[in-house]
mmCIF file of C-alpha atoms in Angstrom:
data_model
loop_
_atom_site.group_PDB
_atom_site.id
_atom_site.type_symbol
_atom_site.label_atom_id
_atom_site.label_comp_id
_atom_site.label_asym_id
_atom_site.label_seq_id
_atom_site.Cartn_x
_atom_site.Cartn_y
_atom_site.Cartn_z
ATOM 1 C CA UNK P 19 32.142 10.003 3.699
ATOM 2 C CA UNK P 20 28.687 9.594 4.494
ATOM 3 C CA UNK P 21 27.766 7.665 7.537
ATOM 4 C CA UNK P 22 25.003 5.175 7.782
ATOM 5 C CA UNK P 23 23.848 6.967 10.561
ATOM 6 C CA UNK P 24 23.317 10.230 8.919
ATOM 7 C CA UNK P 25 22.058 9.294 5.959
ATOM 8 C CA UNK P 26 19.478 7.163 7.960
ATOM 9 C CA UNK P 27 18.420 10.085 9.602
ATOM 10 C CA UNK P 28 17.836 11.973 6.849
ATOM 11 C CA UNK P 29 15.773 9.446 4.943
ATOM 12 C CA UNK P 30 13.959 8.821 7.901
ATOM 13 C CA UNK P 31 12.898 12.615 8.601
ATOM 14 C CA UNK P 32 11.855 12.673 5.060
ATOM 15 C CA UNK P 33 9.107 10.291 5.362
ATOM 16 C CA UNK P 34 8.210 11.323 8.665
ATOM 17 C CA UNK P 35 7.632 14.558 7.406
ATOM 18 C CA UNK P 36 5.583 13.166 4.728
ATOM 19 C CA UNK P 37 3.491 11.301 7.033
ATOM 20 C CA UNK P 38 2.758 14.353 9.921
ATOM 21 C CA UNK P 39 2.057 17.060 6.780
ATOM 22 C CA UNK P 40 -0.696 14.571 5.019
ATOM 23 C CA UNK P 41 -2.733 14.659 8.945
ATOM 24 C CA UNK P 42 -3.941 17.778 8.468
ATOM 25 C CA UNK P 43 -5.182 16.948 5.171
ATOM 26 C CA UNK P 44 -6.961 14.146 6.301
ATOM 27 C CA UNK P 45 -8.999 15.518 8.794
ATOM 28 C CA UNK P 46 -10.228 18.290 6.044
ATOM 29 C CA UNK P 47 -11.247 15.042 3.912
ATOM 30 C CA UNK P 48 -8.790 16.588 1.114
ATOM 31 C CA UNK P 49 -9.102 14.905 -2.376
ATOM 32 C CA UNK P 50 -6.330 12.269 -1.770
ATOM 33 C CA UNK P 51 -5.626 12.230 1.184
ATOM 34 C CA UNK P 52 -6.241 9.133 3.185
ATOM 35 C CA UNK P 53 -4.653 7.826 0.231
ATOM 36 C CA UNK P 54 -1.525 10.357 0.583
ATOM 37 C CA UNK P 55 -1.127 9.552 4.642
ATOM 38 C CA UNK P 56 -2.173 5.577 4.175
ATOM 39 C CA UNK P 57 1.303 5.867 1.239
ATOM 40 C CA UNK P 58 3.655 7.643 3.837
ATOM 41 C CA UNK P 59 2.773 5.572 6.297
ATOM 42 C CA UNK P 60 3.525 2.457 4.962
ATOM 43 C CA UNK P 61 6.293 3.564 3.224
ATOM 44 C CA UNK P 62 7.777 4.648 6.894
ATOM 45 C CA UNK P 63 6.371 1.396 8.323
ATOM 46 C CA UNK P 64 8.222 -0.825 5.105
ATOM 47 C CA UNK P 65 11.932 1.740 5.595
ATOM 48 C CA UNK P 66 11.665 0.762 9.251
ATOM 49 C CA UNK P 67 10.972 -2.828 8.290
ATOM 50 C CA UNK P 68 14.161 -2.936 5.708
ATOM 51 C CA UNK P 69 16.743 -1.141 7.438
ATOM 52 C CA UNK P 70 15.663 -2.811 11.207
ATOM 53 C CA UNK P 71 19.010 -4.454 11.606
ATOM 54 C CA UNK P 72 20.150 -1.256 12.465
ATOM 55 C CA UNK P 73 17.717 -0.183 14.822
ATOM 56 C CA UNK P 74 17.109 -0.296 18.661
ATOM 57 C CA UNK P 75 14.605 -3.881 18.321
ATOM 58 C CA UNK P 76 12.039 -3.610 20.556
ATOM 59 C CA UNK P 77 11.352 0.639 20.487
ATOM 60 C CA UNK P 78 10.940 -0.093 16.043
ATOM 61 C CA UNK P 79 9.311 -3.016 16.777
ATOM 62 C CA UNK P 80 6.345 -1.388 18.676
ATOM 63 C CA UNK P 81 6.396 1.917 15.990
ATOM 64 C CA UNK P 82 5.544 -0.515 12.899
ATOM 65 C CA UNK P 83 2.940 -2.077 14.949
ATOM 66 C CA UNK P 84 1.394 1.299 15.465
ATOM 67 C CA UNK P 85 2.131 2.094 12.060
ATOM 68 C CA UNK P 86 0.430 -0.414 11.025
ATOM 69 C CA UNK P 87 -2.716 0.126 12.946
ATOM 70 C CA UNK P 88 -3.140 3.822 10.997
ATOM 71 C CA UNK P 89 -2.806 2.227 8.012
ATOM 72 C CA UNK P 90 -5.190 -0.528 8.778
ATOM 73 C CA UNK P 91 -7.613 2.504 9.640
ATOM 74 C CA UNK P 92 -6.570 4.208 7.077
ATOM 75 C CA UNK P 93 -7.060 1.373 4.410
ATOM 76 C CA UNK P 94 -10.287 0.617 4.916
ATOM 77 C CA UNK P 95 -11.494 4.418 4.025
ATOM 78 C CA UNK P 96 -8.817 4.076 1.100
ATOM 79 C CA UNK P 97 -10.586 0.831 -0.070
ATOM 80 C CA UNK P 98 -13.836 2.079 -0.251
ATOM 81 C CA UNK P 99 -12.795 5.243 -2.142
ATOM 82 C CA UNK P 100 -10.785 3.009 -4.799
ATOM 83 C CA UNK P 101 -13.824 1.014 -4.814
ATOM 84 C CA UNK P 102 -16.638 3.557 -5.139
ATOM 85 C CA UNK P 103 -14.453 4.985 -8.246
ATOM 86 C CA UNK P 104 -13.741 2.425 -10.027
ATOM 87 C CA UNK P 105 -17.448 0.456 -9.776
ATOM 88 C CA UNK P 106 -18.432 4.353 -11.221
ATOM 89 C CA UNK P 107 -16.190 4.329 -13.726
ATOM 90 C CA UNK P 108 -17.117 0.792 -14.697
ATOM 91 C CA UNK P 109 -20.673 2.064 -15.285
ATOM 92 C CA UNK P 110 -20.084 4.546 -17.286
ATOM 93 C CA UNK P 111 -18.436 2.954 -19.494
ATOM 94 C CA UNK P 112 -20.321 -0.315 -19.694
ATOM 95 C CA UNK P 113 -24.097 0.555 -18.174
ATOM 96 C CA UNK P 114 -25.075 3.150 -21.200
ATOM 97 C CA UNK P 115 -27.632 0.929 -22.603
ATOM 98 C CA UNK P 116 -29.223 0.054 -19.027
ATOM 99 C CA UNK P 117 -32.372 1.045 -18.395
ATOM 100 C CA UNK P 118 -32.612 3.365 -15.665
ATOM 101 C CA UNK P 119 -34.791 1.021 -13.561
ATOM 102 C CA UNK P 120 -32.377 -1.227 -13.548
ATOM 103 C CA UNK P 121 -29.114 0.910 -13.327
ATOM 104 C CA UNK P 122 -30.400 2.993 -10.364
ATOM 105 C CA UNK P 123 -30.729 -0.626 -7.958
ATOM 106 C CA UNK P 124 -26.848 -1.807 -9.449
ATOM 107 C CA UNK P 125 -25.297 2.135 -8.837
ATOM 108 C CA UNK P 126 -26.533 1.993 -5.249
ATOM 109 C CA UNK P 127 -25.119 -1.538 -4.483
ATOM 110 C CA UNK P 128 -21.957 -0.551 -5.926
ATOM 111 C CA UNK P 129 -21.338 3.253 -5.516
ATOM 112 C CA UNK P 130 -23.512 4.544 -3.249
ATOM 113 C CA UNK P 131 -22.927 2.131 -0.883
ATOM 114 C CA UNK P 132 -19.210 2.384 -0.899
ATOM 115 C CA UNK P 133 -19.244 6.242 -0.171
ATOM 116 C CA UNK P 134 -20.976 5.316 2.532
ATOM 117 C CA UNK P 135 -18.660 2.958 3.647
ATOM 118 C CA UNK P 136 -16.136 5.490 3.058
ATOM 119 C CA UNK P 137 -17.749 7.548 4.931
ATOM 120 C CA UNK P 138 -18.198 5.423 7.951
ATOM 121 C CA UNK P 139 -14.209 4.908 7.697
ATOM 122 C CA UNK P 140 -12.971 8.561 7.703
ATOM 123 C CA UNK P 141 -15.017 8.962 10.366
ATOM 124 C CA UNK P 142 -13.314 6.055 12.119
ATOM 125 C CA UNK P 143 -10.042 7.592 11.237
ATOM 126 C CA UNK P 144 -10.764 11.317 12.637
ATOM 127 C CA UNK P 145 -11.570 9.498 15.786
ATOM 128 C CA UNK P 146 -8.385 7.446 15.592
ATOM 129 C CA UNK P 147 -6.260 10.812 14.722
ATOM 130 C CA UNK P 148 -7.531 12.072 18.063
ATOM 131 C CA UNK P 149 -7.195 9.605 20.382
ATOM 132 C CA UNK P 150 -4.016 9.733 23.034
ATOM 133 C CA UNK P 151 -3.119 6.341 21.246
ATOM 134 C CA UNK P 152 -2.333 8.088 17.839
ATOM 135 C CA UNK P 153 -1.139 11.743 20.166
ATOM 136 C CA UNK P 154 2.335 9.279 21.507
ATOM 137 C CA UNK P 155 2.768 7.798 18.126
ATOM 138 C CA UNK P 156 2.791 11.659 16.437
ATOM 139 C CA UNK P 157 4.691 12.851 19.497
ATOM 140 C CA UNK P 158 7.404 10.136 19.010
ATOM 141 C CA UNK P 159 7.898 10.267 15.713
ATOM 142 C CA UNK P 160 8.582 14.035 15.881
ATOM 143 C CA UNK P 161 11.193 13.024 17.875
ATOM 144 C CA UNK P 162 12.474 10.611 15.734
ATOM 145 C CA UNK P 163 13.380 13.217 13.280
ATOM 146 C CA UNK P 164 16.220 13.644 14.649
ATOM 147 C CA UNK P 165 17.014 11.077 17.324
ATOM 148 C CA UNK P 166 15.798 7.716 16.131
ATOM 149 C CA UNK P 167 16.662 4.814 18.490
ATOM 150 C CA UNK P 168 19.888 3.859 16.297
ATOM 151 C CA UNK P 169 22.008 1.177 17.348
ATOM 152 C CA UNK P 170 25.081 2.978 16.903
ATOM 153 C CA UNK P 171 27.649 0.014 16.493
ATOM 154 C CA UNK P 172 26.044 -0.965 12.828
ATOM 155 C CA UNK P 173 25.677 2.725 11.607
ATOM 156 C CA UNK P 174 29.300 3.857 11.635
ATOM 157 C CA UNK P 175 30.029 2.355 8.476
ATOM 158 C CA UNK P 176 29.794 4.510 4.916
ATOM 159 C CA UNK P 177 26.230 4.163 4.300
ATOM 160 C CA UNK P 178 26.648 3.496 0.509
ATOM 161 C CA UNK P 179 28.020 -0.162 1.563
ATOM 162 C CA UNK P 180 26.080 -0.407 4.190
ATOM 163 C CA UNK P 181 22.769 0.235 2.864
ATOM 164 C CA UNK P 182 23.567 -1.805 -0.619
ATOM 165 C CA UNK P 183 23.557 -4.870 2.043
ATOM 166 C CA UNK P 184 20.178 -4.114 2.884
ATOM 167 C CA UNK P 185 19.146 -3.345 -1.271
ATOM 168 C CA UNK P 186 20.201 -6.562 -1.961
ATOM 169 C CA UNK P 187 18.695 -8.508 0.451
ATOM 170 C CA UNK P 188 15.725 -7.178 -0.275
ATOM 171 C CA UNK P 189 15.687 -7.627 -3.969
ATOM 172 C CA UNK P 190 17.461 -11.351 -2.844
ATOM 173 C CA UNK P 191 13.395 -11.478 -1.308
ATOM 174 C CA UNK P 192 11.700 -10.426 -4.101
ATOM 175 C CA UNK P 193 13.922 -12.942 -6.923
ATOM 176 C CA UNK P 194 12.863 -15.812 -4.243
ATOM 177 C CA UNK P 195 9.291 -15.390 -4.528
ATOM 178 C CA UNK P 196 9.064 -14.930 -8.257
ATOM 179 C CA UNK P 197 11.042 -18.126 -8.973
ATOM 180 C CA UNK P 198 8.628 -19.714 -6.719
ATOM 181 C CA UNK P 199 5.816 -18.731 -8.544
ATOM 182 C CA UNK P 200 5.661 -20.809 -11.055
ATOM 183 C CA UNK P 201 5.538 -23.868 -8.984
ATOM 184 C CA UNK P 202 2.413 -22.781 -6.689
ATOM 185 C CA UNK P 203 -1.047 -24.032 -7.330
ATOM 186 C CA UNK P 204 -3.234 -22.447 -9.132
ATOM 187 C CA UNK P 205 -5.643 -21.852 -6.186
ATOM 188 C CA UNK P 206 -2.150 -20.174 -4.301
ATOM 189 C CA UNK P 207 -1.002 -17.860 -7.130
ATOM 190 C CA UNK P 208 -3.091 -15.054 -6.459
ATOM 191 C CA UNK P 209 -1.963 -14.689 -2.642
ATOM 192 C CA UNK P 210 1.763 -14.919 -3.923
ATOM 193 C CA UNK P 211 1.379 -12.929 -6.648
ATOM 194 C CA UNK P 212 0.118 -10.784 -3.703
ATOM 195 C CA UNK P 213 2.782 -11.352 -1.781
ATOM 196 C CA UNK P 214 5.528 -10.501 -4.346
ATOM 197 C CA UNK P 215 4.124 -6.919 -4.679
ATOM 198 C CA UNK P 216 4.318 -6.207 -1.328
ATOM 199 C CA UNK P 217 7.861 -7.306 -1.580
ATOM 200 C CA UNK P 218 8.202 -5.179 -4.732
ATOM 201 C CA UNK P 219 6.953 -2.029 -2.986
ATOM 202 C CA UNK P 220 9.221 -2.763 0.184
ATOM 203 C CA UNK P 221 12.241 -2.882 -2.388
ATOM 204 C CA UNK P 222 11.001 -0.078 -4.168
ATOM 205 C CA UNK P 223 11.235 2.013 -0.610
ATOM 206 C CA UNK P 224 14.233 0.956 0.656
ATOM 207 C CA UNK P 225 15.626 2.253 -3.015
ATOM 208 C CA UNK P 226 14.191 5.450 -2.507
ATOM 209 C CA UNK P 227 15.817 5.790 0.938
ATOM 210 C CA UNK P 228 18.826 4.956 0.072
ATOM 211 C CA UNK P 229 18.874 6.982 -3.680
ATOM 212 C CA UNK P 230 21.548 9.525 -2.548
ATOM 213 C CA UNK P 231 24.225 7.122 -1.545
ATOM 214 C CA UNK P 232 23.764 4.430 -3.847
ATOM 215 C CA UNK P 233 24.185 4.815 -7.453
ATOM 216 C CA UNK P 234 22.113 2.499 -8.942
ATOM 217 C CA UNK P 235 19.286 2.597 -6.133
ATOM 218 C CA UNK P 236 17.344 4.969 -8.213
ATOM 219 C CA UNK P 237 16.825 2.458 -11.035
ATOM 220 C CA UNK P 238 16.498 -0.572 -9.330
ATOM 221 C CA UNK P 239 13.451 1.105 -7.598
ATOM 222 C CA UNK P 240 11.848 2.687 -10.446
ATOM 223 C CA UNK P 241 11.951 -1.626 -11.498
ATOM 224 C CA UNK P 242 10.600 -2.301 -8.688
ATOM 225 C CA UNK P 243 7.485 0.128 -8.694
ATOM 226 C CA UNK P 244 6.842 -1.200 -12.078
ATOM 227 C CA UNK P 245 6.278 -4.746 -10.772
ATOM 228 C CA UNK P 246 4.628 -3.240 -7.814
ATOM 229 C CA UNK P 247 1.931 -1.371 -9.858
ATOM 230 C CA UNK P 248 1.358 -4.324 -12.409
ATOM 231 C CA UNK P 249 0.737 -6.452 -9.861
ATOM 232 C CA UNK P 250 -1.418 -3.898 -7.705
ATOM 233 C CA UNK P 251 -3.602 -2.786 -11.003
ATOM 234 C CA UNK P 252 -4.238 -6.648 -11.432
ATOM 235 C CA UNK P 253 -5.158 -7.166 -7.418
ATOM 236 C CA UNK P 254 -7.474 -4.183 -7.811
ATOM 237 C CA UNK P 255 -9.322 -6.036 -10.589
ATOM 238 C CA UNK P 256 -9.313 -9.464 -9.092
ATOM 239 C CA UNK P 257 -10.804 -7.834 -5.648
ATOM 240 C CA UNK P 258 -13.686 -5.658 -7.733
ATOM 241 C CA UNK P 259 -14.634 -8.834 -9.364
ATOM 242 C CA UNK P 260 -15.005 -10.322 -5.945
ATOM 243 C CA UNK P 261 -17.270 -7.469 -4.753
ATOM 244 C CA UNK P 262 -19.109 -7.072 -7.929
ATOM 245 C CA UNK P 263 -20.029 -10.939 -7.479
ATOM 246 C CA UNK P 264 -21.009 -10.769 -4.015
ATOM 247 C CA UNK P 265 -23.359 -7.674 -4.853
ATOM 248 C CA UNK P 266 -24.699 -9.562 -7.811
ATOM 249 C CA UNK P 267 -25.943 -12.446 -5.472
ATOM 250 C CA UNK P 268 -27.087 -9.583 -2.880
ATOM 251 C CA UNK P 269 -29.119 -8.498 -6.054
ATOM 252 C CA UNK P 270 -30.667 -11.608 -7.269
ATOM 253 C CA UNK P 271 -31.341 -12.764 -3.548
ATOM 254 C CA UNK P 272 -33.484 -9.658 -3.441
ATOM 255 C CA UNK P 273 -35.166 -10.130 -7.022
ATOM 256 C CA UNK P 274 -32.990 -7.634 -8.652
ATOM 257 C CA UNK P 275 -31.601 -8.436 -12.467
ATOM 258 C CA UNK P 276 -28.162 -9.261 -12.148
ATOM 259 C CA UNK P 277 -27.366 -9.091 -16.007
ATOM 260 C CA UNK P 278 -25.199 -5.942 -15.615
ATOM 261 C CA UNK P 279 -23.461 -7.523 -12.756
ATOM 262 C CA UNK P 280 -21.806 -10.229 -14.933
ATOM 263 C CA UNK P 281 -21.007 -7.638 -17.105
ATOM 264 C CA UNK P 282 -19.113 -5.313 -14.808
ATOM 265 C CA UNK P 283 -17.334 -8.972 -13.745
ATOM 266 C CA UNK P 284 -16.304 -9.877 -17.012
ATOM 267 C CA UNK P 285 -14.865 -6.352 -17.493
ATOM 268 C CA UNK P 286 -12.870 -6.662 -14.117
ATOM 269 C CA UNK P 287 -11.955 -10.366 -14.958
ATOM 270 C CA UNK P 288 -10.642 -9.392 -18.630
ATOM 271 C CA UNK P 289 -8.851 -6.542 -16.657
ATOM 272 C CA UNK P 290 -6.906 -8.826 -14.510
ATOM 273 C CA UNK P 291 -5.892 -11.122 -17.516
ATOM 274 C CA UNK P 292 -4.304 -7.984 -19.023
ATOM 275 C CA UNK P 293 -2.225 -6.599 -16.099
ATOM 276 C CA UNK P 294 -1.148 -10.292 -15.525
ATOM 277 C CA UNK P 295 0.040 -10.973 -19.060
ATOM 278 C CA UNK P 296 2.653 -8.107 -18.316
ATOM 279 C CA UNK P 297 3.644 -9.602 -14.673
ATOM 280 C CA UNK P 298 6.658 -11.502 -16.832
ATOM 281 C CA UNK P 299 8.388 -8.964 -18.728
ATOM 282 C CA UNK P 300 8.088 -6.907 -15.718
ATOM 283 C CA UNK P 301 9.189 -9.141 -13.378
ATOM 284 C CA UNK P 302 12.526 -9.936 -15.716
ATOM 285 C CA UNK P 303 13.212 -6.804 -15.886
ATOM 286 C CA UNK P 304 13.976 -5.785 -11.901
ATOM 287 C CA UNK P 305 16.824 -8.677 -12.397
ATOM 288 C CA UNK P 306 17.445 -7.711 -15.746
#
């Protein structure tokens, strides 16, 4: 039989591993990798999150605040990289037939500034990776590899029953805030929507944690990353919209056309509608 405990501690170190290696990476401004390290650390942040009933309280508590600050730092570089890509990609594909007078003002509004804003970010983060603040967090989560503050009553058990408990309250989390979805207003929807993503990923994690000792945890998670990615692909549009708009009025405030704006818009806004259409069928099909 394998414990709670040990299994635990094995999923644990894996993601802690994940999350140390990507550092390096990081500070080399890799292709990726803010986007690699801001991934493993939520995903540690979201395991710890899950499976707290059988942790030590108050020593997780303050690791997924911390954990949470690096990926706050680490988001806002991420953010402007997504965002910088896909305003370029939306360009190219819909600013052909713009004069260059006009497509030089919109490309440095929407691209150019966001590398710099990336830029900017990183920056924020090397500092952050350096501090003594972000030194205790590494230096206690290298010692969590192998000692995490357990509490040791609730981990004796077999870990398949004891972390299908946890699976199914956390896709018990997920059901409740898709049946509540269609009763929201309109003006609400987009926040849940939000909201049952981030529930979708959290499921998605614990699954992958707990993949070697439950049988079914494997494709209850690959569900869940469906929904999760649906609903993140249609949050990405919704959010470029948002920014394309607000650089739109920038424009026009400063005399600038703003005809390839509304263009870019309607391209994000037509982007959303798709990724939403499939929200249902993928949403049935994690309780399917």
């Amino acid at each position: 039989m394998t414990t709670a405990a040990n299994a635990l501690v094995a999923a644990l170190r894996d993601d802690i591993d994940r999350l140390l290696a990507a550092e390096p990476e990081v500070r080399s401004d890799a292709p990726d990798s803010v986007h690699q390290m801001r991934v493993a650390t939520r995903r540690l942040r979201s395991v710890l999150r899950s499976y707290r009933g059988l942790f030590v309280k108050e020593p997780v508590a303050v690791m997924v605040a911390e954990l949470k600050w690096v990926a706050g730092l680490l988001g806002e570089a991420r953010d402007a990289e997504v965002r910088a890509d896909r305003f370029a990609a939306l360009l190219a594909d819909h600013g052909g037939q713009t004069p260059p007078a006009e497509l030089g003002p919109v490309t440095a509004r929407l691209v150019i500034a966001e590398r710099e804003r990336y830029r900017l970010a990183h920056a924020e983060v090397l500092t952050a990776l350096d501090s003594e603040r972000y030194r205790k967090l590494r230096d206690e989560l290298s010692e969590w590899r192998t000692d995490p503050p357990l509490r040791h009553s609730r981990v004796t058990g077999e870990a398949a029953d004891v972390f299908g408990d946890i699976l199914r309250s956390d896709l018990a989390r997920v059901e409740s805030l898709v049946r509540a979805e269609p009763t929201v207003a309109a003006t609400e929807r987009i926040e849940l929507l939000h909201d049952i993503r981030k529930s979708a990923k959290r499921l998605r994690y614990s699954c992958e944690a707990a993949a070697q000792e439950v049988g079914d945890a494997a494709d209850l998670g690959s569900r869940a990353k469906k929904l999760q990615t649906v609903l993140g692909d249609h949050r990405d549009a919704v959010e470029s919209r948002h920014a394309i708009l607000d650089r739109a009025a920038e424009a026009a405030a400063a005399g600038e056309p703003a005809d390839l704006y509304e263009i870019l818009a309607d391209a994000e806004d037509a982007a959303a509608g798709r990724e939403l259409s499939r929200y249902p069928a993928t949403a049935a099909a994690l309780f399917g």
